[in-house]
Coordinates of C-alpha atoms and ligand atoms in Angstrom, one line a residue:
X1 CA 269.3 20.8 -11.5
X2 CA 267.1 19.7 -14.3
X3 CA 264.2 18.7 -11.0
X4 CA 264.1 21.9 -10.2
X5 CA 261.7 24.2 -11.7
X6 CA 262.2 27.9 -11.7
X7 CA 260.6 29.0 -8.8
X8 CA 262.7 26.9 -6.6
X9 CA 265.6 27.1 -8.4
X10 CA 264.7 31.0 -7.5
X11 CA 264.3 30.5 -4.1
X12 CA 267.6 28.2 -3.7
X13 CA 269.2 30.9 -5.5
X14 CA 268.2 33.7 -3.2
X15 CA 269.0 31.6 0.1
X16 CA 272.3 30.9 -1.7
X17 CA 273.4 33.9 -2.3
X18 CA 272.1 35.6 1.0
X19 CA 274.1 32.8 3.3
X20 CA 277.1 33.1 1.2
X21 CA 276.9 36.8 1.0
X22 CA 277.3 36.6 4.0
X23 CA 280.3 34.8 4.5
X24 CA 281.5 36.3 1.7
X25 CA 281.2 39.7 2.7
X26 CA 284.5 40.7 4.1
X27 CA 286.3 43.8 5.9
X28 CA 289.4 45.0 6.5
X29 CA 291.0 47.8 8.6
X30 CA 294.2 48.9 6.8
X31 CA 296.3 51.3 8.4
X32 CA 298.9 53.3 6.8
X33 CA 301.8 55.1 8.8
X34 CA 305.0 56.5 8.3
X35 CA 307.4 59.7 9.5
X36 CA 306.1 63.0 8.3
X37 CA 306.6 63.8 4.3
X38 CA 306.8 59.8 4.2
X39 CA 304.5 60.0 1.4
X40 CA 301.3 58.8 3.2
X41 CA 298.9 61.2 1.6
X42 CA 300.1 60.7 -1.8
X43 CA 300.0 56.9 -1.1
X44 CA 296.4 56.6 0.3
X45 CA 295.3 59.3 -2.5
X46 CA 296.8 56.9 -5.4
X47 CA 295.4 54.3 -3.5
X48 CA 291.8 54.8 -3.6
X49 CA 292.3 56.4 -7.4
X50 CA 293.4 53.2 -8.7
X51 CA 290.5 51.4 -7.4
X52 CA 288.0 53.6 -8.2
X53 CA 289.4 54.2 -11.7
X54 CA 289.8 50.4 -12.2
X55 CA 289.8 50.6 -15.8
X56 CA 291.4 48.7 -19.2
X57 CA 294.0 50.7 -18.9
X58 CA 294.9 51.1 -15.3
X59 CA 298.3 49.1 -14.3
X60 CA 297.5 46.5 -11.9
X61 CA 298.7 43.4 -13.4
X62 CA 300.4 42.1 -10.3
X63 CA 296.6 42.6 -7.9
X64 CA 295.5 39.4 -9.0
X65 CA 291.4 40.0 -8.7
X66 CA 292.2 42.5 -11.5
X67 CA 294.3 40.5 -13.8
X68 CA 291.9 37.5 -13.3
X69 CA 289.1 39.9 -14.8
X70 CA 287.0 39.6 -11.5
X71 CA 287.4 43.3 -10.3
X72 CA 283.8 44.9 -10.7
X73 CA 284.2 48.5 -9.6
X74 CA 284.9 50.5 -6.3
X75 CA 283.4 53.2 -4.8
X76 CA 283.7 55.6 -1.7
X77 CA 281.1 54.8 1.4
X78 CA 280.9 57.2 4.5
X79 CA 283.4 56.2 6.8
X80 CA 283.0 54.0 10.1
X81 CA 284.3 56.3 12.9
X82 CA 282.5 59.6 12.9
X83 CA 284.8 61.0 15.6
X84 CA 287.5 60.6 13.1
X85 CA 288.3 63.1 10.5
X86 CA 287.8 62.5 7.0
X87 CA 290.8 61.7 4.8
X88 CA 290.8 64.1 2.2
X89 CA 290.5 63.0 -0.9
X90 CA 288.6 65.1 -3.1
X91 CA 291.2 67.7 -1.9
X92 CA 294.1 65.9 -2.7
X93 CA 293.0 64.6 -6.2
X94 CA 292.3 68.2 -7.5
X95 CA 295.7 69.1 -6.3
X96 CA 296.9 66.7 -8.1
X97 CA 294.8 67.0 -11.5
X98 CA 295.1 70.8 -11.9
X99 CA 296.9 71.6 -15.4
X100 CA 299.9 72.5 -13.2
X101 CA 299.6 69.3 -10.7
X102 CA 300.9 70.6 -7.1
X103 CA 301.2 68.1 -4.2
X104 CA 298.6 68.0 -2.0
X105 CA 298.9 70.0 1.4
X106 CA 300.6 68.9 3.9
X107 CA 298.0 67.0 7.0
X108 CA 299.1 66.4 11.0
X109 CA 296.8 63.8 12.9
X110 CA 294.5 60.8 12.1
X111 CA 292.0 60.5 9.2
X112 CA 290.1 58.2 7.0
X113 CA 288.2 56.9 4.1
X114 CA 286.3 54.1 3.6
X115 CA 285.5 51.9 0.4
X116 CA 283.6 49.2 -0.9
X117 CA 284.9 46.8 -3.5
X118 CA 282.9 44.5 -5.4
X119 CA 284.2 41.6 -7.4
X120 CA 283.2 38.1 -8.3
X121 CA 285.2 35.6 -6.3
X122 CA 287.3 32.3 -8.0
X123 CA 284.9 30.5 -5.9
X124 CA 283.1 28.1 -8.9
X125 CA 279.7 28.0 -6.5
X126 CA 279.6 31.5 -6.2
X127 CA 280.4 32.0 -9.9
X128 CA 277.8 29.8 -10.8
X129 CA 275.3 32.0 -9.5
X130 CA 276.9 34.9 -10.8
X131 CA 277.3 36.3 -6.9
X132 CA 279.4 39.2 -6.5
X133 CA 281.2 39.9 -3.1
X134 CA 282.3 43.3 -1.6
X135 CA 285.2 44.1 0.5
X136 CA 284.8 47.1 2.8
X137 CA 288.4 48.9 3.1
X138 CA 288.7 51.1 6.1
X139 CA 291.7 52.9 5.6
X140 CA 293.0 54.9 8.5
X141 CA 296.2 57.7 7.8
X142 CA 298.2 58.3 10.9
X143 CA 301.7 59.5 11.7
X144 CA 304.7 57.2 12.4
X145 CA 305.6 59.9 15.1
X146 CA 303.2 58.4 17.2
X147 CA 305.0 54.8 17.3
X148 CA 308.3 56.4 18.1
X149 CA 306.5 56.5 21.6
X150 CA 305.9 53.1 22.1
X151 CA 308.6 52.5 24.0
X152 CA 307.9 55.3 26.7
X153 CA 305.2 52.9 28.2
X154 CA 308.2 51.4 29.6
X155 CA 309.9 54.3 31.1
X156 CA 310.4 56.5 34.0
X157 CA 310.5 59.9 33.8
X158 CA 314.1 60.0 34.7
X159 CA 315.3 57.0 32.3
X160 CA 313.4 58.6 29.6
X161 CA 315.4 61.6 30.4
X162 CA 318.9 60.2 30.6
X163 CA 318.1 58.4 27.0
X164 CA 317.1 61.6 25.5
X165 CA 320.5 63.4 27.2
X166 CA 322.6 60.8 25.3
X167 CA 321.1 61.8 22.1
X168 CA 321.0 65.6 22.4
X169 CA 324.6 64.7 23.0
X170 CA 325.7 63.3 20.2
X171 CA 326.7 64.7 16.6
X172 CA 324.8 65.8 14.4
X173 CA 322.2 67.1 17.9
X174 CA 324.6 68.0 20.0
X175 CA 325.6 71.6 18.4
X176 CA 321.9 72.2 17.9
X177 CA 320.9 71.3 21.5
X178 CA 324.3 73.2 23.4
X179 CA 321.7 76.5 24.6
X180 CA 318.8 74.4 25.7
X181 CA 320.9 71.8 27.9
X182 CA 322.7 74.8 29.3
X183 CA 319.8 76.3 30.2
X184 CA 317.7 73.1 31.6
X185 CA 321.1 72.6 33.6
X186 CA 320.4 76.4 35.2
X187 CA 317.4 75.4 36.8
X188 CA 316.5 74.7 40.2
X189 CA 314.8 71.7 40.1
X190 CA 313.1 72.0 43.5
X191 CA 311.7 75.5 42.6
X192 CA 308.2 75.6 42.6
X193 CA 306.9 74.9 39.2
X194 CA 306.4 78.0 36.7
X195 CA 303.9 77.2 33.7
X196 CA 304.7 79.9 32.2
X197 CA 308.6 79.2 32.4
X198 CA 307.7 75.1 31.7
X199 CA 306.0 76.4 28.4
X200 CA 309.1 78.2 27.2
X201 CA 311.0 75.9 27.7
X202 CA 308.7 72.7 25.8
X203 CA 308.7 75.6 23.2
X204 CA 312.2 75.7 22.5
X205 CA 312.6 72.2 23.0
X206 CA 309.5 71.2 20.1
X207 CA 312.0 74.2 17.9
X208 CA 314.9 71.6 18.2
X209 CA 312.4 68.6 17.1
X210 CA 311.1 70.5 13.9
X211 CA 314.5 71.5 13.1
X212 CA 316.2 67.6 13.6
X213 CA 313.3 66.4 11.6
X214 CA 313.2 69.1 8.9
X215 CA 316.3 70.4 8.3
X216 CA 318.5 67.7 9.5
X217 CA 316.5 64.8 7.8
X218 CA 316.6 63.1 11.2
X219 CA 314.1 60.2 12.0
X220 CA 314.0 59.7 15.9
X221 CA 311.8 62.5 17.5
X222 CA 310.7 61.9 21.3
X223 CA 307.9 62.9 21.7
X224 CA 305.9 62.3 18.7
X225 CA 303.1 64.6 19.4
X226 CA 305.6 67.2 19.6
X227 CA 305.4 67.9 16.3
X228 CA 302.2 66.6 15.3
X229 CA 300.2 67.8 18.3
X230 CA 297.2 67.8 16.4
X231 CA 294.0 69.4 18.7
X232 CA 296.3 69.5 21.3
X233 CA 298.7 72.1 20.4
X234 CA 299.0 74.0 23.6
X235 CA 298.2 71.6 26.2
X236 CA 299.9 71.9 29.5
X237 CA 300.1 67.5 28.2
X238 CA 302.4 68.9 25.7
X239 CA 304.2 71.3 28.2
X240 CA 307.2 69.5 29.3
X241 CA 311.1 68.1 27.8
X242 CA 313.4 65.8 29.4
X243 CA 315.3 67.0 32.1
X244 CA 319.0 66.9 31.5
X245 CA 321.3 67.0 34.7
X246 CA 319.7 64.0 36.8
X247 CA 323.5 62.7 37.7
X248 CA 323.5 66.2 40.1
X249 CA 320.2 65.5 41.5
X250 CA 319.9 63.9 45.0
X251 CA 317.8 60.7 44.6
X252 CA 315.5 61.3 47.3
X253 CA 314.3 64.2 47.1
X254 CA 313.7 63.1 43.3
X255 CA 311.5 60.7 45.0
X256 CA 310.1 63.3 47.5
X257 CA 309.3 65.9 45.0
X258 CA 305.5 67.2 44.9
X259 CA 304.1 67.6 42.0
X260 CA 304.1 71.3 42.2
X261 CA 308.0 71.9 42.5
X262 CA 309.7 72.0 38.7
X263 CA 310.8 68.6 38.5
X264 CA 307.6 66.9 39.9
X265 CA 305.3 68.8 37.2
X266 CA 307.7 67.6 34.4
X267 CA 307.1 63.9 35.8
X268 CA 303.7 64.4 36.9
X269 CA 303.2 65.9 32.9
X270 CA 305.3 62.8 31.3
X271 CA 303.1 60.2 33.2
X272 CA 300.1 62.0 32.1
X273 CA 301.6 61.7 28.2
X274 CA 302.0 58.6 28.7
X275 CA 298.5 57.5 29.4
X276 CA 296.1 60.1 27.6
X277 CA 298.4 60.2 24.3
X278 CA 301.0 57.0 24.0
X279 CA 298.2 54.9 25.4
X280 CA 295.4 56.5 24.3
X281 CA 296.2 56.2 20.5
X282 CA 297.2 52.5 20.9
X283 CA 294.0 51.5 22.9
X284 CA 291.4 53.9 20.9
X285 CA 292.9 53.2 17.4
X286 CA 296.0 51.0 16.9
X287 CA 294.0 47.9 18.2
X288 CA 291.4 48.0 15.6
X289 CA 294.0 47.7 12.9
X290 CA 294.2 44.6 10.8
X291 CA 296.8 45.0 8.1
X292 CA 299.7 47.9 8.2
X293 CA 301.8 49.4 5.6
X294 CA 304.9 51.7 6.9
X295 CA 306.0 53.9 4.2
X296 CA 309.3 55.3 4.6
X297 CA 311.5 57.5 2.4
X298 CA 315.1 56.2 2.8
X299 CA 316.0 58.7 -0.2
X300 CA 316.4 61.9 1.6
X301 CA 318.1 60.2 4.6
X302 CA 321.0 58.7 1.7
X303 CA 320.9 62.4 0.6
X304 CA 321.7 63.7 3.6
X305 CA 324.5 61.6 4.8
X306 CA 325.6 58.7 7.6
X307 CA 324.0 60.1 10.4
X308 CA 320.7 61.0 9.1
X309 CA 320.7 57.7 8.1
X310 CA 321.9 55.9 10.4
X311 CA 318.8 57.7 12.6
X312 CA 316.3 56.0 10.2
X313 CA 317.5 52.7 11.1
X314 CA 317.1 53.4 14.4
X315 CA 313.7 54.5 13.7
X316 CA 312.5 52.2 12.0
X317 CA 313.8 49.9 15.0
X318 CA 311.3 51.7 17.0
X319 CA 308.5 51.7 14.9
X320 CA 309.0 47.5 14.3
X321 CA 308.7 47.6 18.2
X322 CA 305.0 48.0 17.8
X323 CA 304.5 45.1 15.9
X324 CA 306.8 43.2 17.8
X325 CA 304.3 40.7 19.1
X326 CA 306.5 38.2 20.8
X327 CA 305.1 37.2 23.8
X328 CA 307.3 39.2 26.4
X329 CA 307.9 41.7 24.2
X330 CA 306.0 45.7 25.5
X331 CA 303.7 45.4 23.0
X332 CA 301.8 42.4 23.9
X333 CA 302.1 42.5 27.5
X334 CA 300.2 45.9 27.4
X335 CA 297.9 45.4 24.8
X336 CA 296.5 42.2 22.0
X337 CA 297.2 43.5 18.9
X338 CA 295.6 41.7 15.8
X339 CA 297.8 42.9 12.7
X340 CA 298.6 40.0 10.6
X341 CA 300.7 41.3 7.6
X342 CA 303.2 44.1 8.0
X343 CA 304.4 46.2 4.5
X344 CA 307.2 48.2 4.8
X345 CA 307.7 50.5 1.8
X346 CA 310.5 52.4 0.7
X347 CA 308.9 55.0 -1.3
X348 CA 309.3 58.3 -4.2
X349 CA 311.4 55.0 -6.1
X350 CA 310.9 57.7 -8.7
X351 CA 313.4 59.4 -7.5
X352 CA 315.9 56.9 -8.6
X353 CA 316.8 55.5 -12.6
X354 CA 314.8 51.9 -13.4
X355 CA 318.4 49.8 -13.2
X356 CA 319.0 51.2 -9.2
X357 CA 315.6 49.9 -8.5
X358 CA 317.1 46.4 -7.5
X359 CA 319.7 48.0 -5.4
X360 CA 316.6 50.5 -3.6
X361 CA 315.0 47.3 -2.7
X362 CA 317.9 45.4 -1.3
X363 CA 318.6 48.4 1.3
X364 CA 315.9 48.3 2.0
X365 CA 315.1 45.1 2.8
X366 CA 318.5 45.2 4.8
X367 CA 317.3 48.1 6.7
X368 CA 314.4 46.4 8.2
X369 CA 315.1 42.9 8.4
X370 CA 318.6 43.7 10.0
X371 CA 315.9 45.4 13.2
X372 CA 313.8 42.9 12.9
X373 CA 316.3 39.8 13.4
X374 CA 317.2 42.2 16.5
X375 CA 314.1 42.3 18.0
X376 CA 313.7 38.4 17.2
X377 CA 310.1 38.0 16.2
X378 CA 308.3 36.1 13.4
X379 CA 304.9 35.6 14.1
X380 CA 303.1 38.2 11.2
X381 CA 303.5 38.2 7.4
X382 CA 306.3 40.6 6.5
X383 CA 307.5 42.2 2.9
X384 CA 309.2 44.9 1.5
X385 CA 308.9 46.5 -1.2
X386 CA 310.6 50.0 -3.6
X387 CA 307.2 52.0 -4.7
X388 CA 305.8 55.4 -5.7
X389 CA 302.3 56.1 -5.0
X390 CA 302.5 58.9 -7.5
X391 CA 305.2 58.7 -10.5
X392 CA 306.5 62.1 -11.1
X393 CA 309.4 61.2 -13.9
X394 CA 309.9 59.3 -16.5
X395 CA 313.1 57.3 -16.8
X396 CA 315.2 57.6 -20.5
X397 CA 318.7 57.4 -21.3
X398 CA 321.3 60.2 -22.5
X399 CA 324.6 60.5 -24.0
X400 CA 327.3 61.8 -22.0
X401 CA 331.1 61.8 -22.9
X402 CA 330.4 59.0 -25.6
X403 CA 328.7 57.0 -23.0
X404 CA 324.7 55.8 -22.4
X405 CA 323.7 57.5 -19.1
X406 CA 320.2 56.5 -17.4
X407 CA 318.6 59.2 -16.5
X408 CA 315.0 60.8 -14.5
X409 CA 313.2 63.8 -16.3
X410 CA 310.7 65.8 -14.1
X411 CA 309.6 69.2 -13.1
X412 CA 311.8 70.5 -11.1
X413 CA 309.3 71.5 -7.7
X414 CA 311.8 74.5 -6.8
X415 CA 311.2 76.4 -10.4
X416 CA 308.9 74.7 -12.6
X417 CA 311.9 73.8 -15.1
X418 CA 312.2 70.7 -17.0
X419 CA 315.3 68.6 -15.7
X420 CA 317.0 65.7 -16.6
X421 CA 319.4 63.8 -14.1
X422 CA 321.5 61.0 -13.5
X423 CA 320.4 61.0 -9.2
X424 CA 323.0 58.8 -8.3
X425 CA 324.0 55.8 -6.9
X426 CA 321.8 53.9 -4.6
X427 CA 324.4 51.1 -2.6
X428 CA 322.7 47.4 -2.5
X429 CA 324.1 47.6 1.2
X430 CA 323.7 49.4 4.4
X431 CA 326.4 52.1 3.4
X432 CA 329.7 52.1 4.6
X433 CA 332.3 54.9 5.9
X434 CA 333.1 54.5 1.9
X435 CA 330.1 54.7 0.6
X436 CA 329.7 58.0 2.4
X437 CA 333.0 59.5 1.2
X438 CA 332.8 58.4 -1.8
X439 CA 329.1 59.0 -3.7
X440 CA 326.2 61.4 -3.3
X441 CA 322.9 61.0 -3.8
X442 CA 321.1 64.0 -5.5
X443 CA 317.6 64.2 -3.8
X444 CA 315.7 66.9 -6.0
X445 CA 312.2 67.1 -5.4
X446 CA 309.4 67.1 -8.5
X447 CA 306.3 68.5 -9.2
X448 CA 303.6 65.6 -10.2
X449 CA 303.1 65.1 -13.8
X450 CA 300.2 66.6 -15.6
X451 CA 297.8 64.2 -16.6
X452 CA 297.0 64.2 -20.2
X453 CA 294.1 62.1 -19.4
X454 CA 291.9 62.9 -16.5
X455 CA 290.1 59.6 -16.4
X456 CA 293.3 58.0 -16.2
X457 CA 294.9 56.7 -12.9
X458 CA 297.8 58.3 -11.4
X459 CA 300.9 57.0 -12.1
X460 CA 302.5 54.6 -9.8
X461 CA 305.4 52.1 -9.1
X462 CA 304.2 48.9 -7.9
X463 CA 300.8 49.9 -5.8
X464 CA 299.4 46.5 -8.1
X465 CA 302.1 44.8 -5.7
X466 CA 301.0 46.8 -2.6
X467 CA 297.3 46.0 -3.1
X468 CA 298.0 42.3 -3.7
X469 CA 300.2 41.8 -0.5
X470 CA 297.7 43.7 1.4
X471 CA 294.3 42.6 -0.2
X472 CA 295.1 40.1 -2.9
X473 CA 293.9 37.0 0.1
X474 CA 290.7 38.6 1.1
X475 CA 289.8 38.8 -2.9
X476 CA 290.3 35.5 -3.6
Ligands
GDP501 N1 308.4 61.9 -6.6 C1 307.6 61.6 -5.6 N2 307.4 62.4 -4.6 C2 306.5 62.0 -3.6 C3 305.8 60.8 -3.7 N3 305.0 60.8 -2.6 C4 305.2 61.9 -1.9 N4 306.2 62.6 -2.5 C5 306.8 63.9 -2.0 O1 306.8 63.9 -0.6 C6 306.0 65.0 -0.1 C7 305.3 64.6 1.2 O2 304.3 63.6 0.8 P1 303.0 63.4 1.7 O3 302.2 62.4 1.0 O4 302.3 64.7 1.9 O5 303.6 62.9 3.0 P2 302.9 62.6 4.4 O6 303.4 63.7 5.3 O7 303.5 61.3 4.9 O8 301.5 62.6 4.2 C8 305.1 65.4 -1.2 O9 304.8 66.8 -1.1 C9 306.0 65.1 -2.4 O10 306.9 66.2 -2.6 C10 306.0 60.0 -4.8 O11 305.4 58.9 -5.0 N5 306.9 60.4 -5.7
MG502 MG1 299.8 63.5 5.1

């Protein structure tokens, strides 16, 4: 170095640092997913506040570019896709930081946000001439609905329908779904199609999908956009249900129908869903998606008994489905997906006291792994993990009948009241007809803490973890 004078040295400096730059220089789609009140807008808004807040006292030990001191700073940069809408953030954070905190509105659809970190990489060239790199986080929100229709691609209008018929006829649907089987069995399926009689009918039908998934806890919901139609609520593409007597229908004539008679417009709409929504989403967005993180609340599900349960599992079956990318498995004969690392988060681990954490985890872990040695693939980086994107208790102990009780304190969301509780046992297994008999978990939802410092981070349970899984190999 000493034959160099400055000016050189300069130069070699500035060619350094552009070529490596360069290489340096890295990006990452991460997409985030998960049923509805999974917890993804909390997650990405905790998120992007820990990295932008990066400070001394921010809890990131485990994301090792910030416990190595060579996190610089984060900030928000316009986003990639302008046909996408904007994740809300500033929205969400004021909800959030008001002096009564309040979650942050409900979303339906697709959004994003985009960020640029900077930090100086372990790289001893690069540190020598005190480069700093940026990462450039796409982060795209979208719901875990959508993947439950994966396995449509595969289907026929009439197997989809005999599928669906099973479930509408089994406990805890079947009471529920009694009128509108009756009714689809009514109906001439040669008529010639009525729209306005189709639209009543994909009314009622979407009624029984919000009320499985909201007041039954339950996780499988065919068709996703159902629910979730986003801009296009109303759509004659949204205007059709599974038809339920196909053992009384003559084959043929199946075959035969035209597209105008009843039967023939519900195929003729099912094929169409198939290709401008289930396709659609998995060509136009799902492809571009590098790293994923399926955030799941197996909490409610344990609060609400076996068979709301036992419907996650399924779910989550059908959501692994899409990053099942053995080589004759749907997936990758339809499309080339390039995910490489798979996090699958149980989350609102606030919910339960610090010494169930262990036992969260290990369901969890059960839960997927158990569908994932199933579907027999191995070929992506997968982990689990128990987290909160945004802490709302605090964890203490009490006494209660000359015993040391561990216990959650929060604000209760229903009335605003301080409450202390022992939640209840989480089981270290996938429950059995015991477990279910026996023990009750007590799901009560909280209002987020107030923040006593606004500069502060939100509080969080293991997002360091999250961020190092997920981002912790493109810092390095
Ligand atoms: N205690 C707690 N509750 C959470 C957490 N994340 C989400 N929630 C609750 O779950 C609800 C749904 O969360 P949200 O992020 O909107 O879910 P999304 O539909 O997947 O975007 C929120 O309104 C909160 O009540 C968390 O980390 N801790
Ligand atoms: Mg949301």
């Amino acid at each position: 170095m000493a034959l160099l004078n400055s000016e050189k040295f300069k130069k070699i400096k500035h060619q350094a640092s552009g070529a490596l730059n360069r290489v340096i220089d890295q990006h990452v789609n991460l997409a985030v997913t998960g049923l509805s009140r999974s917890g993804k807008t909390a997650f990405i808004t905790s998120l992007v506040n820990q990295l932008i807040n990066e400070s001394s006292d921010s809890k990131l030990n485990f994301f090792d570019v910030v416990h190595q001191g060579r996190f610089i700073a984060a900030k928000r940069v316009p986003q990639k896709h302008f046909y996408i809408a904007r994740f809300d953030y500033d929205g969400a954070i004021a909800s959030l930081e008001q002096t009564q905190p309040h979650w942050p509105e409900p979303t339906a659809g697709i959004s994003e946000i985009r960020l640029a970190i900077r930090y100086r990489p372990k790289n001893s060239l690069l540190k020598y001439f005190d480069e700093l790199a940026t990462l450039y986080l796409d982060i795209t929100d979208y719901p875990g609905e959508w993947l439950l229709d994966l396995p449509l691609l595969n289907q026929t209008f009439e197997e989809w329908s005999e599928q669906m018929y099973q479930l509408l006829q089994q406990a805890p649907r079947k009471e529920y779904a009694e009128k509108f089987i009756a009714k689809v069995q009514q109906l001439d399926p040669f008529q010639s199609a009525d729209e306005e009689l189709l639209k009543t009918l994909a009314e009622e039908y979407t009624q029984l999908l919000h009320y499985f998934r909201e007041k039954l806890s339950l996780s499988v919901i065919q068709p996703g956009r159902f629910i979730l139609p986003g801009e296009l609520a109303n759509a004659p593409i949204l205007q059709f249900f599974p038809y339920l007597n196909f053992t009384n229908i003559d084959v043929n004539a199946y075959q035969n129908a035209s597209d105008d008679s009843l039967i023939g417009m519900l195929r003729a709409r099912f094929v169409e869903y198939k290709e401008r929504v289930v396709r659609k989403f998995y060509k136009q967005h799902f492809l571009r998606f590098d790293r994923q993180i399926v955030l799941a609340d197996c909490l409610t599900p344990l609060n609400n008994g076996a068979e709301s349960f036992a419907d996650l599992q399924l779910a989550i079956k059908m959501i692994l489905e899409s990053y099942n990318y053995g080589k004759s498995s749907l997936l990758s004969r339809l499309f080339a997906p390039k995910i490489d690392k798979l996090l699958f988060a149980a989350t609102k681990a606030d919910h339960v006291t610090p010494e169930q954490h262990e036992n969260l985890s290990a369901l969890f872990n059960q839960l997927v792994y158990q569908s994932k040695k199933q579907l027999g693939f191995d070929n992506l980086t997968m982990k689990t993990l128990a987290i909160a994107g945004v802490k709302a208790t605090s964890s203490g102990k009490t006494q209660y009948q000359g015993s040391t009780l561990p216990v959650i304190k929060g604000i209760n969301l229903k009335d605003q009241q301080s409450l202390t509780l022992f939640p209840g046992l989480v089981p270290s297994q996938l429950p059995e007809q015991e477990y279910w008999q026996n023990n009750h978990f007590n799901f009560i939802e909280f209002a987020p803490q107030a923040k006593t410092n606004s500069c502060q981070p939100l509080p969080h349970i293991r997002m360091d973890q999250v961020l190092q899984f997920l981002l912790g190999d493109k810092m390095k």
